[in-house]
Amino acid sequence: MLLQHQDWVGAVALSADGKTALTGSRDKTARLWETATGRPIGLPLQHQEQVNAVALAADGKTALTGSSDEAARLWETATGKPIGPPLVHQLGVYAVALSADGTTAITAGQANMARLWDTATGKLIGPSLQHQGWVDAVALSADGKTALTGSRDKTARLWETATGRQIGLPLQHQEQVNAVALSADGKTALTGSDDKTARLWETATGKP
């Protein structure tokens, strides 16, 4: 079945139970879908510019979208209603993730930083997570205690979400880092780069 937008689709996510899909498009919308039927759930989730990144909480109740309109937004998947005010950046948002329990969000993009948010309040958690180039990829451990960011500054970095403190040294590549992931237990990080390699790392030590 086709899940149709009016322009190219650059971001997708699935709920943990596989019943809900989320898509983000250059048509300035994200859309929720029933995977069993392909039917849209509610109205499109509207931004002012293209939607670059999307995420769903494991329970499928909360959606997160990031846009070139310099904001990310949280949404109730059941109603399509926004949760609180936009999560504002200085520039476009190109990467988003949610903790498994949906209580913590991370957003990042052109402003050379990632930001952590309390989804219940929409307030920032700690200081910004700084890089020296665009941040194109983010991940959160299942327990929400560890964040991983990947940047055009050729590094990925691990962070304590509670404090914003960097864990160990940067995880170094030879070219920009485009993709990152964390294992469910948070002990292993995976990074992918323009240098034609992916690397596995111990999160406790930062060793490859």
PDB file of C-alpha atoms in Angstrom:
ATOM      1  CA  MET A   1       0.000   0.000   0.000  1.00  0.00           C
ATOM      2  CA  LEU A   2       1.080   3.583  -0.608  1.00  0.00           C
ATOM      3  CA  LEU A   3       1.173   6.262   2.102  1.00  0.00           C
ATOM      4  CA  GLN A   4       0.810   9.321  -0.070  1.00  0.00           C
ATOM      5  CA  HIS A   5       2.200  12.853   0.365  1.00  0.00           C
ATOM      6  CA  GLN A   6       2.310  15.749  -2.101  1.00  0.00           C
ATOM      7  CA  ASP A   7       6.129  15.922  -2.220  1.00  0.00           C
ATOM      8  CA  TRP A   8       9.102  13.708  -1.426  1.00  0.00           C
ATOM      9  CA  VAL A   9       9.140  11.866   1.877  1.00  0.00           C
ATOM     10  CA  GLY A  10      12.443  12.165   3.735  1.00  0.00           C
ATOM     11  CA  ALA A  11      11.678  10.748   7.193  1.00  0.00           C
ATOM     12  CA  VAL A  12       9.787   7.709   8.520  1.00  0.00           C
ATOM     13  CA  ALA A  13       9.189   5.976  11.861  1.00  0.00           C
ATOM     14  CA  LEU A  14       7.207   3.034  13.237  1.00  0.00           C
ATOM     15  CA  SER A  15       5.740   2.460  16.682  1.00  0.00           C
ATOM     16  CA  ALA A  16       7.188  -0.468  18.630  1.00  0.00           C
ATOM     17  CA  ASP A  17       4.034  -2.533  18.102  1.00  0.00           C
ATOM     18  CA  GLY A  18       4.104  -1.839  14.365  1.00  0.00           C
ATOM     19  CA  LYS A  19       0.540  -0.533  14.302  1.00  0.00           C
ATOM     20  CA  THR A  20       1.344   3.129  13.603  1.00  0.00           C
ATOM     21  CA  ALA A  21       3.570   4.721  10.957  1.00  0.00           C
ATOM     22  CA  LEU A  22       4.771   8.315  10.840  1.00  0.00           C
ATOM     23  CA  THR A  23       6.055  10.022   7.697  1.00  0.00           C
ATOM     24  CA  GLY A  24       7.598  13.466   7.143  1.00  0.00           C
ATOM     25  CA  SER A  25       7.620  15.291   3.832  1.00  0.00           C
ATOM     26  CA  ARG A  26       8.793  18.342   1.952  1.00  0.00           C
ATOM     27  CA  ASP A  27       5.081  19.206   1.604  1.00  0.00           C
ATOM     28  CA  LYS A  28       5.439  20.744   5.113  1.00  0.00           C
ATOM     29  CA  THR A  29       3.503  17.990   6.852  1.00  0.00           C
ATOM     30  CA  ALA A  30       4.016  14.833   8.828  1.00  0.00           C
ATOM     31  CA  ARG A  31       1.302  12.193   8.711  1.00  0.00           C
ATOM     32  CA  LEU A  32       0.235   9.330  10.947  1.00  0.00           C
ATOM     33  CA  TRP A  33      -1.050   6.101   9.400  1.00  0.00           C
ATOM     34  CA  GLU A  34      -2.627   2.805  10.416  1.00  0.00           C
ATOM     35  CA  THR A  35      -0.201   0.222   9.089  1.00  0.00           C
ATOM     36  CA  ALA A  36      -2.903  -2.470   8.838  1.00  0.00           C
ATOM     37  CA  THR A  37      -5.059  -0.424   6.479  1.00  0.00           C
ATOM     38  CA  GLY A  38      -2.880   2.413   5.195  1.00  0.00           C
ATOM     39  CA  ARG A  39      -5.533   4.867   6.349  1.00  0.00           C
ATOM     40  CA  PRO A  40      -4.358   8.250   7.683  1.00  0.00           C
ATOM     41  CA  ILE A  41      -4.914   8.907  11.378  1.00  0.00           C
ATOM     42  CA  GLY A  42      -6.380  12.377  11.843  1.00  0.00           C
ATOM     43  CA  LEU A  43      -5.268  15.451   9.960  1.00  0.00           C
ATOM     44  CA  PRO A  44      -1.718  16.148   8.734  1.00  0.00           C
ATOM     45  CA  LEU A  45       0.701  17.470  11.362  1.00  0.00           C
ATOM     46  CA  GLN A  46       1.474  20.896   9.964  1.00  0.00           C
ATOM     47  CA  HIS A  47       4.772  22.809   9.901  1.00  0.00           C
ATOM     48  CA  GLN A  48       5.707  26.039   8.119  1.00  0.00           C
ATOM     49  CA  GLU A  49       8.525  24.409   6.132  1.00  0.00           C
ATOM     50  CA  GLN A  50       9.550  20.906   5.095  1.00  0.00           C
ATOM     51  CA  VAL A  51       9.632  18.150   7.721  1.00  0.00           C
ATOM     52  CA  ASN A  52      13.127  16.669   7.909  1.00  0.00           C
ATOM     53  CA  ALA A  53      12.922  14.209  10.819  1.00  0.00           C
ATOM     54  CA  VAL A  54      10.297  12.222  12.722  1.00  0.00           C
ATOM     55  CA  ALA A  55      10.167   9.899  15.734  1.00  0.00           C
ATOM     56  CA  LEU A  56       7.561   7.907  17.651  1.00  0.00           C
ATOM     57  CA  ALA A  57       7.586   6.933  21.306  1.00  0.00           C
ATOM     58  CA  ALA A  58       7.704   3.172  21.861  1.00  0.00           C
ATOM     59  CA  ASP A  59       4.087   3.139  23.059  1.00  0.00           C
ATOM     60  CA  GLY A  60       3.007   5.004  19.924  1.00  0.00           C
ATOM     61  CA  LYS A  61       1.224   7.725  21.905  1.00  0.00           C
ATOM     62  CA  THR A  62       3.618  10.595  21.175  1.00  0.00           C
ATOM     63  CA  ALA A  63       5.089  11.789  17.877  1.00  0.00           C
ATOM     64  CA  LEU A  64       8.008  14.175  17.383  1.00  0.00           C
ATOM     65  CA  THR A  65       8.695  16.108  14.189  1.00  0.00           C
ATOM     66  CA  GLY A  66      11.570  18.400  13.181  1.00  0.00           C
ATOM     67  CA  SER A  67      11.367  20.999  10.438  1.00  0.00           C
ATOM     68  CA  SER A  68      13.275  23.634   8.472  1.00  0.00           C
ATOM     69  CA  ASP A  69      10.945  26.152  10.147  1.00  0.00           C
ATOM     70  CA  GLU A  70      13.449  26.142  13.062  1.00  0.00           C
ATOM     71  CA  ALA A  71      11.255  24.109  15.383  1.00  0.00           C
ATOM     72  CA  ALA A  72      10.414  20.594  16.493  1.00  0.00           C
ATOM     73  CA  ARG A  73       6.927  19.711  17.673  1.00  0.00           C
ATOM     74  CA  LEU A  74       5.402  17.058  19.915  1.00  0.00           C
ATOM     75  CA  TRP A  75       2.000  15.623  18.989  1.00  0.00           C
ATOM     76  CA  GLU A  76      -0.639  13.312  20.456  1.00  0.00           C
ATOM     77  CA  THR A  77      -0.911  10.490  17.938  1.00  0.00           C
ATOM     78  CA  ALA A  78      -4.491   9.677  18.940  1.00  0.00           C
ATOM     79  CA  THR A  79      -5.752  13.181  18.144  1.00  0.00           C
ATOM     80  CA  GLY A  80      -3.060  14.823  16.012  1.00  0.00           C
ATOM     81  CA  LYS A  81      -3.067  17.739  18.430  1.00  0.00           C
ATOM     82  CA  PRO A  82       0.214  19.488  19.300  1.00  0.00           C
ATOM     83  CA  ILE A  83       1.544  18.974  22.813  1.00  0.00           C
ATOM     84  CA  GLY A  84       2.672  22.306  24.225  1.00  0.00           C
ATOM     85  CA  PRO A  85       4.533  25.013  22.313  1.00  0.00           C
ATOM     86  CA  PRO A  86       7.124  24.339  19.593  1.00  0.00           C
ATOM     87  CA  LEU A  87      10.630  23.271  20.653  1.00  0.00           C
ATOM     88  CA  VAL A  88      12.507  26.186  19.151  1.00  0.00           C
ATOM     89  CA  HIS A  89      15.951  26.206  17.492  1.00  0.00           C
ATOM     90  CA  GLN A  90      17.869  29.039  15.865  1.00  0.00           C
ATOM     91  CA  LEU A  91      18.027  27.189  12.528  1.00  0.00           C
ATOM     92  CA  GLY A  92      16.491  24.164  10.820  1.00  0.00           C
ATOM     93  CA  VAL A  93      15.942  20.902  12.721  1.00  0.00           C
ATOM     94  CA  TYR A  94      17.262  17.843  10.887  1.00  0.00           C
ATOM     95  CA  ALA A  95      17.380  15.119  13.548  1.00  0.00           C
ATOM     96  CA  VAL A  96      15.025  14.069  16.348  1.00  0.00           C
ATOM     97  CA  ALA A  97      14.619  11.138  18.737  1.00  0.00           C
ATOM     98  CA  LEU A  98      12.481  10.125  21.708  1.00  0.00           C
ATOM     99  CA  SER A  99      13.360   7.982  24.707  1.00  0.00           C
ATOM    100  CA  ALA A 100      11.508   4.672  24.884  1.00  0.00           C
ATOM    101  CA  ASP A 101       9.146   5.976  27.564  1.00  0.00           C
ATOM    102  CA  GLY A 102       8.536   9.204  25.664  1.00  0.00           C
ATOM    103  CA  THR A 103       9.612  11.465  28.533  1.00  0.00           C
ATOM    104  CA  THR A 104      12.767  12.841  26.882  1.00  0.00           C
ATOM    105  CA  ALA A 105      13.241  14.290  23.404  1.00  0.00           C
ATOM    106  CA  ILE A 106      16.412  15.266  21.581  1.00  0.00           C
ATOM    107  CA  THR A 107      16.481  17.624  18.610  1.00  0.00           C
ATOM    108  CA  ALA A 108      19.358  18.868  16.461  1.00  0.00           C
ATOM    109  CA  GLY A 109      20.290  20.486  13.174  1.00  0.00           C
ATOM    110  CA  GLN A 110      21.965  23.416  11.479  1.00  0.00           C
ATOM    111  CA  ALA A 111      22.792  25.327  14.673  1.00  0.00           C
ATOM    112  CA  ASN A 112      25.772  23.035  15.483  1.00  0.00           C
ATOM    113  CA  MET A 113      24.066  21.700  18.601  1.00  0.00           C
ATOM    114  CA  ALA A 114      21.538  19.250  19.962  1.00  0.00           C
ATOM    115  CA  ARG A 115      18.997  20.050  22.643  1.00  0.00           C
ATOM    116  CA  LEU A 116      17.337  17.843  25.237  1.00  0.00           C
ATOM    117  CA  TRP A 117      13.732  18.441  26.269  1.00  0.00           C
ATOM    118  CA  ASP A 118      11.320  17.272  28.944  1.00  0.00           C
ATOM    119  CA  THR A 119       8.311  16.248  26.862  1.00  0.00           C
ATOM    120  CA  ALA A 120       5.858  16.781  29.732  1.00  0.00           C
ATOM    121  CA  THR A 121       6.798  20.438  30.155  1.00  0.00           C
ATOM    122  CA  GLY A 122       8.443  21.374  26.851  1.00  0.00           C
ATOM    123  CA  LYS A 123      11.364  22.773  28.842  1.00  0.00           C
ATOM    124  CA  LEU A 124      15.038  22.325  28.066  1.00  0.00           C
ATOM    125  CA  ILE A 125      17.027  19.793  30.077  1.00  0.00           C
ATOM    126  CA  GLY A 126      20.480  21.145  30.830  1.00  0.00           C
ATOM    127  CA  PRO A 127      22.771  22.987  28.420  1.00  0.00           C
ATOM    128  CA  SER A 128      22.919  22.533  24.652  1.00  0.00           C
ATOM    129  CA  LEU A 129      25.111  19.678  23.379  1.00  0.00           C
ATOM    130  CA  GLN A 130      27.673  21.504  21.282  1.00  0.00           C
ATOM    131  CA  HIS A 131      29.437  20.474  18.067  1.00  0.00           C
ATOM    132  CA  GLN A 132      31.492  22.443  15.547  1.00  0.00           C
ATOM    133  CA  GLY A 133      29.275  21.584  12.588  1.00  0.00           C
ATOM    134  CA  TRP A 134      25.691  20.669  11.744  1.00  0.00           C
ATOM    135  CA  VAL A 135      24.305  17.802  13.816  1.00  0.00           C
ATOM    136  CA  ASP A 136      22.652  15.410  11.369  1.00  0.00           C
ATOM    137  CA  ALA A 137      21.963  12.405  13.617  1.00  0.00           C
ATOM    138  CA  VAL A 138      20.816  11.776  17.188  1.00  0.00           C
ATOM    139  CA  ALA A 139      19.874   8.801  19.349  1.00  0.00           C
ATOM    140  CA  LEU A 140      18.761   8.144  22.922  1.00  0.00           C
ATOM    141  CA  SER A 141      19.303   5.033  25.002  1.00  0.00           C
ATOM    142  CA  ALA A 142      16.157   3.131  25.983  1.00  0.00           C
ATOM    143  CA  ASP A 143      16.325   4.456  29.541  1.00  0.00           C
ATOM    144  CA  GLY A 144      16.856   8.003  28.304  1.00  0.00           C
ATOM    145  CA  LYS A 145      20.052   8.461  30.323  1.00  0.00           C
ATOM    146  CA  THR A 146      22.503   8.603  27.412  1.00  0.00           C
ATOM    147  CA  ALA A 147      22.392  10.634  24.204  1.00  0.00           C
ATOM    148  CA  LEU A 148      24.476  10.158  21.058  1.00  0.00           C
ATOM    149  CA  THR A 149      24.976  12.873  18.443  1.00  0.00           C
ATOM    150  CA  GLY A 150      26.667  12.765  15.036  1.00  0.00           C
ATOM    151  CA  SER A 151      27.987  15.838  13.252  1.00  0.00           C
ATOM    152  CA  ARG A 152      29.595  17.263  10.130  1.00  0.00           C
ATOM    153  CA  ASP A 153      32.562  18.118  12.395  1.00  0.00           C
ATOM    154  CA  LYS A 154      33.614  14.456  11.837  1.00  0.00           C
ATOM    155  CA  THR A 155      32.740  13.353  15.359  1.00  0.00           C
ATOM    156  CA  ALA A 156      30.006  11.602  17.272  1.00  0.00           C
ATOM    157  CA  ARG A 157      29.659  12.405  20.952  1.00  0.00           C
ATOM    158  CA  LEU A 158      28.095  10.693  23.948  1.00  0.00           C
ATOM    159  CA  TRP A 159      26.312  12.726  26.627  1.00  0.00           C
ATOM    160  CA  GLU A 160      24.664  12.310  30.019  1.00  0.00           C
ATOM    161  CA  THR A 161      21.132  13.548  29.433  1.00  0.00           C
ATOM    162  CA  ALA A 162      20.585  14.588  33.053  1.00  0.00           C
ATOM    163  CA  THR A 163      23.549  16.989  33.090  1.00  0.00           C
ATOM    164  CA  GLY A 164      24.522  17.600  29.451  1.00  0.00           C
ATOM    165  CA  ARG A 165      28.038  16.462  30.364  1.00  0.00           C
ATOM    166  CA  GLN A 166      30.019  14.860  27.554  1.00  0.00           C
ATOM    167  CA  ILE A 167      31.013  11.244  28.233  1.00  0.00           C
ATOM    168  CA  GLY A 168      34.624  10.634  27.289  1.00  0.00           C
ATOM    169  CA  LEU A 169      36.334  11.924  24.172  1.00  0.00           C
ATOM    170  CA  PRO A 170      34.633  12.497  20.801  1.00  0.00           C
ATOM    171  CA  LEU A 171      34.190   9.387  18.649  1.00  0.00           C
ATOM    172  CA  GLN A 172      36.352  10.357  15.684  1.00  0.00           C
ATOM    173  CA  HIS A 173      35.777   9.696  11.987  1.00  0.00           C
ATOM    174  CA  GLN A 174      37.671  11.008   8.962  1.00  0.00           C
ATOM    175  CA  GLU A 175      34.588  12.643   7.434  1.00  0.00           C
ATOM    176  CA  GLN A 176      31.187  13.843   8.614  1.00  0.00           C
ATOM    177  CA  VAL A 177      29.030  11.514  10.698  1.00  0.00           C
ATOM    178  CA  ASN A 178      25.629  10.957   9.082  1.00  0.00           C
ATOM    179  CA  ALA A 179      23.971   8.276  11.223  1.00  0.00           C
ATOM    180  CA  VAL A 180      24.092   7.059  14.834  1.00  0.00           C
ATOM    181  CA  ALA A 181      22.406   4.372  16.938  1.00  0.00           C
ATOM    182  CA  LEU A 182      22.526   3.056  20.507  1.00  0.00           C
ATOM    183  CA  SER A 183      21.881  -0.503  21.658  1.00  0.00           C
ATOM    184  CA  ALA A 184      18.877  -1.096  23.905  1.00  0.00           C
ATOM    185  CA  ASP A 185      21.098  -1.462  26.981  1.00  0.00           C
ATOM    186  CA  GLY A 186      23.046   1.697  26.085  1.00  0.00           C
ATOM    187  CA  LYS A 187      26.414  -0.089  26.190  1.00  0.00           C
ATOM    188  CA  THR A 188      27.213   0.025  22.477  1.00  0.00           C
ATOM    189  CA  ALA A 189      27.151   2.902  19.998  1.00  0.00           C
ATOM    190  CA  LEU A 190      27.175   2.656  16.207  1.00  0.00           C
ATOM    191  CA  THR A 191      28.205   5.479  13.890  1.00  0.00           C
ATOM    192  CA  GLY A 192      28.224   5.824  10.094  1.00  0.00           C
ATOM    193  CA  SER A 193      30.277   8.334   8.128  1.00  0.00           C
ATOM    194  CA  ASP A 194      31.126   9.774   4.721  1.00  0.00           C
ATOM    195  CA  ASP A 195      34.547   8.155   5.249  1.00  0.00           C
ATOM    196  CA  LYS A 196      32.925   4.910   3.991  1.00  0.00           C
ATOM    197  CA  THR A 197      33.009   3.245   7.406  1.00  0.00           C
ATOM    198  CA  ALA A 198      30.671   2.445  10.249  1.00  0.00           C
ATOM    199  CA  ARG A 199      32.157   1.944  13.707  1.00  0.00           C
ATOM    200  CA  LEU A 200      31.069   0.245  16.912  1.00  0.00           C
ATOM    201  CA  TRP A 201      32.083   1.841  20.227  1.00  0.00           C
ATOM    202  CA  GLU A 202      31.914   1.032  23.926  1.00  0.00           C
ATOM    203  CA  THR A 203      29.853   3.828  25.420  1.00  0.00           C
ATOM    204  CA  ALA A 204      31.472   3.480  28.864  1.00  0.00           C
ATOM    205  CA  THR A 205      34.993   4.052  27.512  1.00  0.00           C
ATOM    206  CA  GLY A 206      34.557   5.601  24.068  1.00  0.00           C
ATOM    207  CA  LYS A 207      36.861   2.898  22.697  1.00  0.00           C
ATOM    208  CA  PRO A 208      36.169   1.429  19.242  1.00  0.00           C
TER     209      PRO A 208
END
